[in-house]
Amino acid sequence: MLKATEYFSKMASGLSSRVINRGITRTITGPWNYVAGKRCEPCDSSGSMKVTEPAVGQVLCEVPISGLAEVNHAVASARGVFPTWRKLSGRERGQKLMAASRIIRENLEDISKLEVHDTGKPIWEARVDITSCADALEYYGGLAPAIVGQYVPLHGGSFAMVQKEPLGVIGGVGAWNFPMQTCVWKVAPALACGNTFVYKPSQFTPVTAVTLAEILTEAGVPAGVFNVIQGEGETGAMLCNHPDVAKLSFTGSVPTGVKVMTAAAQGIKLVTLELGGKSPLIIFEDADIENAVKATLMANFLSQGQVCSNGTRVFVHRRIYNEFIKCFVAATQKLKIGDPFAEDTTVGATIHEDHAKKVLSYITSAREEGATVLCGGERVMLEGKLAGGWYLSPAVITDCKDDMKVVKEEVFGSVASVLQFDSEEEAVNRANNTDFGLAGAVFTKDIQRGYRVANAIEAGTIWINTYNLYTNEVPFGGYKHSGVGRENGHAVIDYFTQSRTIYVEMGDVDCGPLYQD
Ligand code: NAD
């Protein structure tokens, strides 16, 4: 127990903690693992991966692939510090997360540039992503002291306490489209709850998870609380199968999600899965067309269309279809494809060549199945150093049918399929005719209809009269094959804690006729 004076001086030093930022690497340089509080080479590695910079198509860095010994080392590091980290008060943990948030805000420009090198997304979008990382650390830093249990009064003065306990070491595996944000959305609440963490970023975007690790160390988070190991699927599988990992938190595709859930089942571990989508955006005849067009751009073409919650099935009421298409195509053709570091660029580079070719194959299949490509859907060759990047023009496809491949499958690229509908009931039925259920939206000026349709769409997030807005205050996650569990909001606390109930008997034991004097 601290004495009152010690307590207040400790609180004061926490509150005024100076943000220094000495330890943040601002260049693309290894070592790429971060274990026990520092950057390090893996203690074993099975080769290395050449990471391509999407904007230029050249090698950005070469990263050693972590083997089982390194996975063991990282998990042991997280496990070793778990008793110390969990014993801090929520306020103490929260202050460190808040300090990390401040460091991110102070270094926003440098971190955003690292994210652009890693992903090829436009710099303005990277700034939004990195700001959202600071927001998440601030939100869960603030929430940490409020993660408390329950006191339940029972008969005769007896009572029970329900404690909210951390789970232990969390194993996180991430995707490449929002590298640092995906990581922070897991790490901030997990650490706030008293867990420790080992994270494996996508093999395509290894950079900013290590930056986050440096920032957490700078903010006073003890060595070993957050660790990063690099590698491909095999390294991810080793982490997921590790017996000392208590819970898996995964963001990625449905097929990999199945493997992660299988690993969780085999080890009786909790699991959160944030998976893909094929979300519907329903635009009724009374919608404000300009707003609907703006939202359809946000629902399809942010981050080169590589967004899980994208509304790529755009259902437009027949009565406004022609007007909508005219405005939507005109707005799409104004998007500026170019250097992701240029301030006026709105479309950057696709993550890598194979993915770009996959996106283009959906354009080909759409044509073969009878759809019309009104604009885009081609590789755009840029000049100079950008000539090696895969830049695709955003595509608007019409004459679509619900059973076309491009309409049914997640493309994960800038391809909007526009479909016509006549009635509310028809739109809802067709919107729900999918195994996915991540998100959706409805555009209408009729609030009753908007709310009714939002209630009828089978998805974890529905926007009324907007699209693709996220905030840490509300949960995000999928229905059906789009996932299990939620991230963000208070809801996520339940996914990173377990409850322990302690009954306290205040009287004599009453065991009925079992005991005879
Ligand atoms: P992916 O499934 O190919 O890979 C995701 C991660 O899993 C990578 O780090 C990869 O190395 C790892 N991995 C591969 N095999 C593994 C295994 N057997 N065990 C453990 N880890 C393994 O996905 P991706 O191409 O990186 O990302 C795109 C997908 O992610 C899309 O489907 C997109 O919709 C989805 N996504 C979802 C959300 C969300 O919040 N719902 C957010 C971003 C991306």
Coordinates of C-alpha atoms and ligand atoms in Angstrom, one line a residue:
M1 CA 0.0 0.0 0.0
L2 CA 1.4 3.5 -0.9
K3 CA 1.4 6.2 1.7
A4 CA -0.8 9.2 0.8
T5 CA 2.2 11.5 0.0
E6 CA 3.8 8.8 -2.2
Y7 CA 0.5 8.2 -3.9
F8 CA 0.0 11.9 -4.8
S9 CA 3.6 12.4 -5.9
K10 CA 3.3 9.3 -8.1
M11 CA 0.1 10.6 -9.6
A12 CA 1.5 14.0 -10.2
S13 CA 4.6 12.7 -12.0
G14 CA 2.4 10.5 -14.2
L15 CA 0.2 13.4 -15.1
S16 CA 3.1 15.7 -16.0
S17 CA 5.1 13.0 -17.8
R18 CA 7.2 14.8 -20.3
V19 CA 7.0 13.5 -23.9
I20 CA 10.5 13.3 -25.2
N21 CA 10.4 11.1 -28.4
R22 CA 14.0 10.3 -28.5
G23 CA 13.5 6.6 -29.2
I24 CA 11.3 6.7 -32.3
T25 CA 12.9 5.6 -35.5
R26 CA 11.9 7.9 -38.4
T27 CA 13.5 6.0 -41.2
I28 CA 12.8 2.6 -42.8
T29 CA 15.4 0.6 -41.0
G30 CA 15.7 -2.6 -38.9
P31 CA 16.0 -4.6 -36.8
W32 CA 12.4 -5.4 -37.4
N33 CA 11.4 -7.4 -34.3
Y34 CA 10.7 -5.7 -31.0
V35 CA 11.0 -8.0 -28.0
A36 CA 11.6 -7.2 -24.3
G37 CA 11.6 -3.5 -24.9
K38 CA 14.0 -3.1 -27.8
R39 CA 14.4 -3.7 -31.5
C40 CA 16.2 -7.0 -32.2
E41 CA 17.0 -9.6 -34.8
P42 CA 15.1 -12.8 -34.3
C43 CA 17.0 -15.4 -32.3
D44 CA 16.2 -17.8 -35.1
S45 CA 14.9 -17.1 -38.6
S46 CA 13.8 -19.1 -41.6
G47 CA 14.9 -16.8 -44.3
S48 CA 13.7 -13.2 -45.0
M49 CA 11.0 -11.4 -46.9
K50 CA 11.6 -8.7 -49.4
V51 CA 9.0 -6.0 -48.7
T52 CA 7.9 -3.9 -51.7
E53 CA 7.2 -0.2 -51.5
P54 CA 3.8 0.0 -53.3
A55 CA 4.3 3.5 -54.7
V56 CA 7.5 2.6 -56.6
G57 CA 7.4 -1.2 -56.9
Q58 CA 11.0 -1.4 -55.4
V59 CA 12.2 -3.2 -52.3
L60 CA 11.5 -1.1 -49.3
C61 CA 13.3 -3.4 -46.7
E62 CA 14.3 -7.0 -46.2
V63 CA 12.8 -8.4 -43.0
P64 CA 13.9 -11.7 -41.3
I65 CA 11.2 -14.2 -40.8
S66 CA 10.8 -15.3 -37.2
G67 CA 10.9 -19.0 -36.3
L68 CA 9.5 -20.9 -33.4
A69 CA 12.4 -20.0 -31.0
E70 CA 11.7 -16.3 -31.6
V71 CA 8.0 -16.7 -31.1
N72 CA 8.7 -18.5 -27.9
H73 CA 11.1 -15.7 -26.9
A74 CA 8.5 -13.0 -27.5
V75 CA 5.7 -14.9 -25.7
A76 CA 8.0 -15.6 -22.8
S77 CA 8.8 -11.9 -22.6
A78 CA 5.1 -11.0 -22.6
R79 CA 4.3 -13.7 -20.0
G80 CA 7.2 -12.6 -17.8
V81 CA 6.0 -9.0 -17.4
F82 CA 2.3 -9.9 -17.2
P83 CA 2.2 -10.1 -13.3
T84 CA 3.8 -6.6 -13.1
W85 CA 1.6 -5.0 -15.7
R86 CA -1.7 -6.4 -14.4
K87 CA -0.9 -5.2 -10.9
L88 CA -0.7 -1.6 -11.9
S89 CA -3.9 0.3 -11.3
G90 CA -6.1 1.1 -14.3
R91 CA -5.1 4.7 -13.9
E92 CA -1.4 4.0 -14.1
R93 CA -1.8 1.9 -17.2
G94 CA -4.1 4.5 -18.7
Q95 CA -1.6 7.3 -18.1
K96 CA 1.0 5.4 -20.2
L97 CA -1.5 4.9 -23.0
M98 CA -2.4 8.6 -22.9
A99 CA 1.3 9.5 -23.0
A100 CA 1.7 7.2 -26.1
S101 CA -1.3 9.0 -27.7
R102 CA 0.5 12.4 -27.1
I103 CA 3.7 11.1 -28.7
I104 CA 1.8 9.9 -31.8
R105 CA 0.1 13.4 -32.1
E106 CA 3.5 15.1 -31.8
N107 CA 5.0 12.9 -34.4
L108 CA 2.0 12.6 -36.7
E109 CA 3.7 13.7 -39.9
D110 CA 6.7 11.4 -39.6
I111 CA 4.6 8.4 -38.6
S112 CA 2.1 9.1 -41.5
K113 CA 5.0 9.1 -43.9
L114 CA 6.2 5.7 -42.7
E115 CA 2.7 4.5 -43.3
V116 CA 2.7 5.8 -46.8
H117 CA 6.0 4.1 -47.6
D118 CA 4.5 0.9 -46.2
T119 CA 1.0 1.0 -47.9
G120 CA 1.1 3.3 -50.9
K121 CA -2.0 5.2 -49.6
P122 CA -2.3 9.0 -50.0
I123 CA -0.6 11.0 -47.3
W124 CA -3.9 12.7 -46.2
E125 CA -5.5 9.3 -45.6
A126 CA -2.4 8.1 -43.6
R127 CA -2.7 11.2 -41.4
V128 CA -6.4 10.2 -40.7
D129 CA -5.3 6.7 -39.9
I130 CA -2.5 7.7 -37.5
T131 CA -4.7 10.3 -35.8
S132 CA -7.2 7.5 -35.2
C133 CA -4.4 5.5 -33.5
A134 CA -3.8 8.4 -31.1
D135 CA -7.6 8.6 -30.5
A136 CA -7.8 4.9 -29.6
L137 CA -4.9 5.1 -27.1
E138 CA -6.5 8.2 -25.6
Y139 CA -9.9 6.6 -25.4
Y140 CA -8.7 3.4 -23.8
G141 CA -6.2 5.3 -21.6
G142 CA -9.2 7.2 -20.3
L143 CA -11.4 4.1 -19.9
A144 CA -8.7 2.0 -18.1
P145 CA -9.5 3.3 -14.6
A146 CA -13.2 2.5 -15.2
I147 CA -12.6 -1.1 -16.0
V148 CA -14.0 -2.4 -12.7
G149 CA -16.0 -5.4 -11.4
Q150 CA -19.2 -5.6 -9.5
Y151 CA -20.3 -6.0 -5.9
V152 CA -23.4 -8.2 -5.5
P153 CA -25.2 -8.2 -2.2
L154 CA -26.7 -11.6 -1.3
H155 CA -28.8 -13.1 1.6
G156 CA -28.0 -12.3 5.2
G157 CA -25.2 -9.8 4.5
S158 CA -23.3 -12.3 2.4
F159 CA -22.0 -11.0 -0.9
A160 CA -20.2 -11.8 -4.1
M161 CA -17.5 -9.8 -6.0
V162 CA -17.2 -10.2 -9.7
Q163 CA -13.8 -9.2 -10.8
K164 CA -12.7 -8.2 -14.3
E165 CA -9.5 -10.1 -14.8
P166 CA -7.0 -9.7 -17.7
L167 CA -6.6 -12.9 -19.8
G168 CA -2.8 -13.0 -20.0
V169 CA -0.7 -12.9 -23.3
I170 CA -2.7 -11.9 -26.3
G171 CA -1.6 -13.0 -29.8
G172 CA -2.5 -10.5 -32.5
V173 CA -2.2 -10.9 -36.2
G174 CA -2.9 -8.1 -38.6
A175 CA -3.7 -7.2 -42.2
W176 CA -1.9 -4.7 -44.5
N177 CA -4.5 -2.1 -45.4
F178 CA -4.5 -0.1 -42.1
P179 CA -1.3 -1.5 -40.5
M180 CA -0.9 0.7 -37.5
Q181 CA -4.6 1.3 -36.9
T182 CA -5.4 -2.4 -37.0
C183 CA -2.6 -3.0 -34.4
V184 CA -3.7 -0.1 -32.1
W185 CA -7.3 -1.1 -32.1
K186 CA -6.2 -4.4 -30.5
V187 CA -3.3 -3.3 -28.4
A188 CA -4.9 -0.2 -26.7
P189 CA -7.9 -2.0 -25.1
A190 CA -5.9 -5.2 -24.4
L191 CA -3.2 -3.2 -22.5
A192 CA -5.8 -1.1 -20.8
C193 CA -7.3 -4.3 -19.4
G194 CA -3.9 -5.5 -18.0
N195 CA -3.0 -8.0 -20.7
T196 CA 0.4 -8.2 -22.5
F197 CA 0.8 -8.6 -26.2
V198 CA 2.7 -10.2 -29.1
Y199 CA 1.8 -8.9 -32.5
K200 CA 2.6 -10.2 -36.0
P201 CA 2.0 -7.6 -38.6
S202 CA 1.2 -8.5 -42.2
Q203 CA 4.3 -9.5 -44.2
F204 CA 3.5 -6.7 -46.6
T205 CA 3.5 -3.9 -44.0
P206 CA 6.0 -4.6 -41.3
V207 CA 7.0 -1.0 -40.5
T208 CA 4.6 0.9 -38.1
A209 CA 3.9 -1.8 -35.6
V210 CA 7.6 -1.5 -34.6
T211 CA 7.1 2.3 -34.4
L212 CA 4.2 1.7 -32.1
A213 CA 6.4 -0.5 -29.9
E214 CA 9.0 2.3 -29.7
I215 CA 6.3 4.8 -28.8
L216 CA 4.9 2.6 -26.0
T217 CA 8.3 2.2 -24.5
E218 CA 8.9 5.9 -24.7
A219 CA 5.6 6.4 -23.0
G220 CA 6.7 4.3 -20.0
V221 CA 5.1 0.9 -20.9
P222 CA 7.4 -1.7 -19.3
A223 CA 9.7 -3.9 -21.6
G224 CA 7.9 -7.0 -22.8
V225 CA 4.3 -5.7 -22.5
F226 CA 4.1 -5.2 -26.2
N227 CA 6.3 -7.2 -28.6
V228 CA 6.4 -7.5 -32.4
I229 CA 7.6 -10.5 -34.4
Q230 CA 7.7 -10.4 -38.2
G231 CA 6.9 -13.2 -40.6
E232 CA 4.3 -14.7 -42.9
G233 CA 1.5 -17.1 -42.3
E234 CA 3.7 -19.7 -40.8
T235 CA 4.9 -17.3 -38.1
G236 CA 1.3 -16.2 -37.5
A237 CA 0.3 -19.9 -37.0
M238 CA 3.1 -20.5 -34.5
L239 CA 1.9 -17.5 -32.5
C240 CA -1.7 -18.7 -32.7
N241 CA -0.8 -22.2 -31.6
H242 CA 1.4 -21.2 -28.7
P243 CA 0.1 -22.7 -25.5
D244 CA 1.0 -19.6 -23.4
V245 CA -1.1 -17.3 -25.6
A246 CA -4.5 -16.9 -24.0
K247 CA -6.5 -15.2 -26.8
L248 CA -6.2 -14.6 -30.5
S249 CA -7.1 -11.3 -32.0
F250 CA -7.1 -11.5 -35.8
T251 CA -7.7 -9.1 -38.7
G252 CA -7.6 -10.5 -42.2
S253 CA -9.4 -12.7 -44.8
V254 CA -12.1 -15.2 -44.1
P255 CA -10.0 -18.3 -45.2
T256 CA -7.2 -17.3 -42.8
G257 CA -9.8 -16.5 -40.1
V258 CA -11.0 -20.1 -40.3
K259 CA -7.4 -21.3 -39.7
V260 CA -7.0 -18.9 -36.7
M261 CA -10.4 -20.1 -35.2
T262 CA -9.3 -23.7 -35.7
A263 CA -6.1 -23.0 -33.8
A264 CA -8.1 -21.3 -31.1
A265 CA -10.5 -24.3 -30.8
Q266 CA -7.5 -26.7 -30.5
G267 CA -6.1 -24.6 -27.6
I268 CA -9.5 -23.7 -26.1
K269 CA -8.6 -20.0 -26.6
L270 CA -10.8 -17.0 -26.9
V271 CA -10.8 -15.5 -30.4
T272 CA -11.8 -12.2 -32.0
L273 CA -12.0 -12.2 -35.8
E274 CA -12.3 -9.1 -38.0
L275 CA -12.8 -10.4 -41.5
G276 CA -13.8 -9.4 -44.9
G277 CA -17.1 -7.9 -46.3
K278 CA -19.2 -7.2 -49.3
S279 CA -21.4 -4.6 -47.9
P280 CA -24.5 -3.1 -49.4
L281 CA -25.1 0.7 -49.8
I282 CA -28.8 1.3 -50.5
I283 CA -29.8 4.6 -52.1
F284 CA -33.5 5.4 -52.1
E285 CA -35.3 7.7 -54.6
D286 CA -35.6 10.5 -52.0
A287 CA -31.9 10.6 -51.1
D288 CA -29.8 13.7 -51.5
I289 CA -27.9 12.8 -54.6
E290 CA -24.8 14.8 -53.9
N291 CA -24.4 13.4 -50.4
A292 CA -25.1 9.9 -51.8
V293 CA -22.3 10.3 -54.4
K294 CA -19.8 11.6 -51.8
A295 CA -20.6 8.6 -49.6
T296 CA -20.4 6.2 -52.5
L297 CA -16.9 7.5 -53.2
M298 CA -15.9 7.0 -49.5
A299 CA -17.6 3.6 -49.6
N300 CA -15.5 2.4 -52.5
F301 CA -12.4 4.3 -53.3
L302 CA -10.6 5.2 -50.0
S303 CA -7.3 3.4 -49.7
Q304 CA -7.5 2.2 -53.3
G305 CA -10.7 0.3 -52.3
Q306 CA -8.7 -1.9 -49.9
V307 CA -11.1 -1.4 -47.0
C308 CA -13.0 -4.3 -45.3
S309 CA -16.2 -2.3 -44.7
N310 CA -16.5 -0.9 -48.2
G311 CA -20.0 -0.7 -49.7
T312 CA -19.2 -2.3 -53.0
R313 CA -22.7 -3.4 -53.8
V314 CA -24.4 0.0 -54.5
F315 CA -28.2 -0.5 -54.8
V316 CA -29.8 2.5 -56.4
H317 CA -33.5 3.1 -56.8
R318 CA -34.5 2.9 -60.5
R319 CA -36.1 6.3 -60.4
I320 CA -32.8 8.1 -59.7
Y321 CA -30.5 5.6 -61.2
N322 CA -29.6 7.6 -64.4
E323 CA -28.9 10.9 -62.5
F324 CA -26.9 9.1 -59.8
I325 CA -24.8 7.2 -62.3
K326 CA -24.0 10.5 -64.2
C327 CA -22.9 12.3 -61.0
F328 CA -21.0 9.3 -59.6
V329 CA -19.0 8.6 -62.8
A330 CA -18.2 12.3 -63.1
A331 CA -17.0 12.4 -59.5
T332 CA -15.0 9.2 -59.9
Q333 CA -13.2 10.5 -63.0
K334 CA -12.1 13.6 -61.1
L335 CA -10.2 11.5 -58.6
K336 CA -6.5 12.2 -58.9
I337 CA -4.2 9.1 -59.3
G338 CA -0.7 9.9 -58.4
D339 CA 2.3 10.1 -56.0
P340 CA 0.9 9.1 -52.5
F341 CA 3.1 11.8 -51.0
A342 CA 1.5 14.6 -53.1
E343 CA -1.1 16.5 -51.1
D344 CA -3.7 16.5 -54.0
T345 CA -3.5 12.8 -54.7
T346 CA -6.7 10.9 -53.9
V347 CA -5.8 7.5 -55.4
G348 CA -2.4 5.9 -54.5
A349 CA -0.8 2.6 -55.3
T350 CA -2.3 -0.9 -54.9
I351 CA -0.4 -2.9 -52.2
H352 CA 1.4 -5.1 -54.7
E353 CA 1.4 -6.5 -58.2
D354 CA -0.3 -9.8 -57.5
H355 CA -3.2 -8.0 -55.7
A356 CA -3.5 -5.5 -58.5
K357 CA -3.7 -8.3 -61.0
K358 CA -6.4 -10.0 -58.9
V359 CA -8.4 -6.7 -58.8
L360 CA -8.1 -6.4 -62.6
S361 CA -9.2 -10.0 -63.0
Y362 CA -12.5 -9.1 -61.4
I363 CA -13.0 -6.4 -64.1
T364 CA -12.4 -9.0 -66.8
S365 CA -14.8 -11.4 -65.2
A366 CA -17.4 -8.7 -64.9
R367 CA -17.2 -7.9 -68.6
E368 CA -17.3 -11.6 -69.5
E369 CA -20.5 -12.0 -67.4
G370 CA -22.2 -9.1 -69.3
A371 CA -21.5 -6.1 -67.0
T372 CA -20.5 -2.7 -68.4
V373 CA -17.4 -0.9 -67.1
L374 CA -18.4 2.7 -67.3
C375 CA -15.0 4.0 -66.2
G376 CA -11.7 2.9 -64.8
G377 CA -10.5 -0.6 -64.1
E378 CA -7.2 -0.2 -65.8
R379 CA -3.6 0.1 -64.8
V380 CA -2.4 3.7 -65.0
M381 CA 1.3 4.1 -65.8
L382 CA 2.9 6.9 -63.9
E383 CA 6.3 8.4 -64.7
G384 CA 9.7 8.4 -63.2
K385 CA 10.2 6.5 -59.9
L386 CA 6.5 5.8 -59.7
A387 CA 6.6 3.7 -63.0
G388 CA 7.0 0.5 -61.0
G389 CA 3.9 1.0 -58.8
W390 CA 0.6 -0.6 -59.6
Y391 CA -1.9 2.3 -59.9
L392 CA -5.4 1.3 -60.9
S393 CA -8.1 3.7 -62.0
P394 CA -11.3 3.4 -59.9
A395 CA -14.0 1.5 -61.7
V396 CA -17.7 2.0 -61.9
I397 CA -19.5 -1.1 -63.2
T398 CA -23.2 -1.2 -64.2
D399 CA -25.6 -3.7 -65.7
C400 CA -24.6 -5.9 -62.8
K401 CA -26.5 -8.9 -61.6
D402 CA -26.5 -10.2 -58.0
D403 CA -24.9 -13.6 -59.0
M404 CA -21.9 -12.1 -60.9
K405 CA -18.5 -12.9 -59.4
V406 CA -17.7 -9.2 -59.0
V407 CA -20.9 -8.6 -57.1
K408 CA -20.6 -11.7 -54.8
E409 CA -17.0 -11.8 -53.9
E410 CA -14.8 -9.3 -51.9
V411 CA -12.6 -7.6 -54.5
F412 CA -10.7 -5.5 -52.1
G413 CA -9.9 -2.9 -54.8
S414 CA -11.5 0.2 -56.3
V415 CA -14.4 -1.5 -58.0
A416 CA -18.0 -0.3 -57.4
S417 CA -20.8 -2.5 -58.7
V418 CA -24.0 -0.5 -59.2
L419 CA -27.3 -2.4 -59.1
Q420 CA -30.9 -1.1 -59.6
F421 CA -33.9 -1.9 -57.3
D422 CA -37.6 -1.0 -57.2
S423 CA -38.9 -1.6 -53.7
E424 CA -37.6 -1.4 -50.1
E425 CA -38.3 -5.1 -49.5
E426 CA -36.4 -6.1 -52.6
A427 CA -33.4 -4.0 -51.6
V428 CA -33.2 -5.4 -48.1
N429 CA -33.6 -9.0 -49.4
R430 CA -30.9 -8.6 -52.0
A431 CA -28.6 -6.7 -49.5
N432 CA -28.8 -9.6 -47.1
N433 CA -28.2 -12.3 -49.7
T434 CA -24.6 -12.8 -48.8
D435 CA -22.5 -14.7 -46.3
F436 CA -20.8 -11.5 -45.3
G437 CA -22.2 -9.0 -42.7
L438 CA -19.6 -6.4 -41.8
A439 CA -21.3 -3.2 -42.7
G440 CA -24.0 -1.4 -44.8
A441 CA -25.7 1.9 -45.3
V442 CA -29.0 3.4 -46.3
F443 CA -29.5 6.8 -47.9
T444 CA -32.9 8.4 -47.6
K445 CA -34.5 11.6 -46.2
D446 CA -37.3 9.5 -44.6
I447 CA -35.9 8.8 -41.1
Q448 CA -38.5 6.1 -40.4
R449 CA -37.5 4.2 -43.5
G450 CA -33.8 4.8 -42.8
Y451 CA -34.1 3.3 -39.3
R452 CA -36.3 0.5 -40.5
V453 CA -33.9 -0.6 -43.2
A454 CA -30.9 -0.2 -40.9
N455 CA -32.6 -2.6 -38.5
A456 CA -33.2 -5.1 -41.3
I457 CA -29.7 -5.2 -42.7
E458 CA -27.7 -8.1 -41.3
A459 CA -24.4 -6.4 -40.4
G460 CA -22.4 -5.2 -37.5
T461 CA -22.3 -1.5 -38.5
I462 CA -25.0 0.4 -40.5
W463 CA -24.6 4.1 -41.5
I464 CA -27.6 6.2 -42.3
N465 CA -26.8 9.0 -44.8
T466 CA -23.0 8.5 -44.6
Y467 CA -20.4 5.8 -45.0
N468 CA -17.1 4.5 -43.6
L469 CA -16.9 6.6 -40.5
Y470 CA -15.4 5.0 -37.4
T471 CA -15.0 6.2 -33.9
N472 CA -13.6 4.4 -30.9
E473 CA -16.7 5.1 -28.9
V474 CA -18.8 2.5 -30.7
P475 CA -18.2 -1.2 -31.4
F476 CA -17.1 -2.5 -34.9
G477 CA -17.2 -6.0 -36.2
G478 CA -19.0 -8.5 -38.3
Y479 CA -22.2 -10.6 -38.5
K480 CA -22.1 -14.0 -40.3
H481 CA -18.7 -14.8 -42.0
S482 CA -17.4 -11.2 -41.4
G483 CA -16.2 -12.0 -38.0
V484 CA -16.6 -13.0 -34.3
G485 CA -16.4 -10.5 -31.5
R486 CA -16.1 -6.7 -31.7
E487 CA -13.4 -4.0 -31.6
N488 CA -13.8 -0.5 -30.2
G489 CA -16.4 0.8 -27.8
H490 CA -16.9 -0.4 -24.2
A491 CA -17.8 -3.8 -25.8
V492 CA -14.2 -4.7 -26.4
I493 CA -13.4 -4.7 -22.7
D494 CA -15.5 -8.0 -22.4
Y495 CA -13.3 -9.5 -25.2
F496 CA -10.1 -8.8 -23.3
T497 CA -11.1 -9.8 -19.8
Q498 CA -12.7 -12.7 -18.0
S499 CA -14.7 -12.5 -14.9
R500 CA -13.9 -14.2 -11.6
T501 CA -16.6 -14.5 -9.0
I502 CA -15.8 -14.6 -5.3
Y503 CA -18.6 -15.5 -2.9
V504 CA -18.2 -14.4 0.7
E505 CA -20.4 -16.1 3.3
M506 CA -21.0 -13.8 6.3
G507 CA -23.0 -16.4 8.4
D508 CA -22.8 -20.1 9.2
V509 CA -22.8 -22.6 6.4
D510 CA -26.4 -23.8 5.7
C511 CA -26.3 -27.2 4.1
G512 CA -29.8 -28.3 4.9
P513 CA -30.3 -31.9 6.0
L514 CA -26.8 -32.9 4.9
Y515 CA -25.4 -32.1 8.3
Q516 CA -27.0 -33.5 11.5
D517 CA -25.9 -32.4 15.0
Ligands
NAD1 P1 -4.8 -12.5 -45.0 O1 -5.9 -13.4 -44.4 O2 -4.2 -13.0 -46.2 O3 -3.6 -12.3 -43.9 C1 -3.8 -11.6 -42.7 C2 -2.7 -12.0 -41.7 O4 -2.8 -13.4 -41.4 C3 -1.3 -11.8 -42.3 O5 -0.6 -11.2 -41.2 C4 -0.8 -13.2 -42.6 O6 0.6 -13.3 -42.5 C5 -1.5 -14.0 -41.5 N1 -1.7 -15.4 -41.7 C6 -1.7 -16.1 -42.8 N2 -1.9 -17.4 -42.5 C7 -2.0 -17.5 -41.2 C8 -2.2 -18.6 -40.3 N3 -2.4 -19.9 -40.8 N4 -2.3 -18.4 -39.0 C9 -2.1 -17.1 -38.5 N5 -1.9 -16.1 -39.3 C10 -1.9 -16.2 -40.6 O7 -5.5 -11.1 -45.2 P2 -4.8 -9.8 -45.8 O8 -4.7 -10.0 -47.3 O9 -3.6 -9.4 -45.1 O10 -6.0 -8.7 -45.5 C11 -7.1 -8.5 -46.3 C12 -8.3 -9.0 -45.7 O11 -8.4 -8.5 -44.4 C13 -9.6 -8.7 -46.4 O12 -10.5 -9.8 -46.5 C14 -10.2 -7.6 -45.5 O13 -11.6 -7.4 -45.7 C15 -9.8 -8.0 -44.2 N6 -9.8 -6.9 -43.2 C16 -10.8 -6.9 -42.3 C17 -10.8 -5.8 -41.4 C18 -11.9 -5.8 -40.3 O14 -11.8 -5.0 -39.4 N7 -13.0 -6.5 -40.4 C19 -9.9 -4.8 -41.4 C20 -8.9 -4.9 -42.4 C21 -8.9 -5.9 -43.3

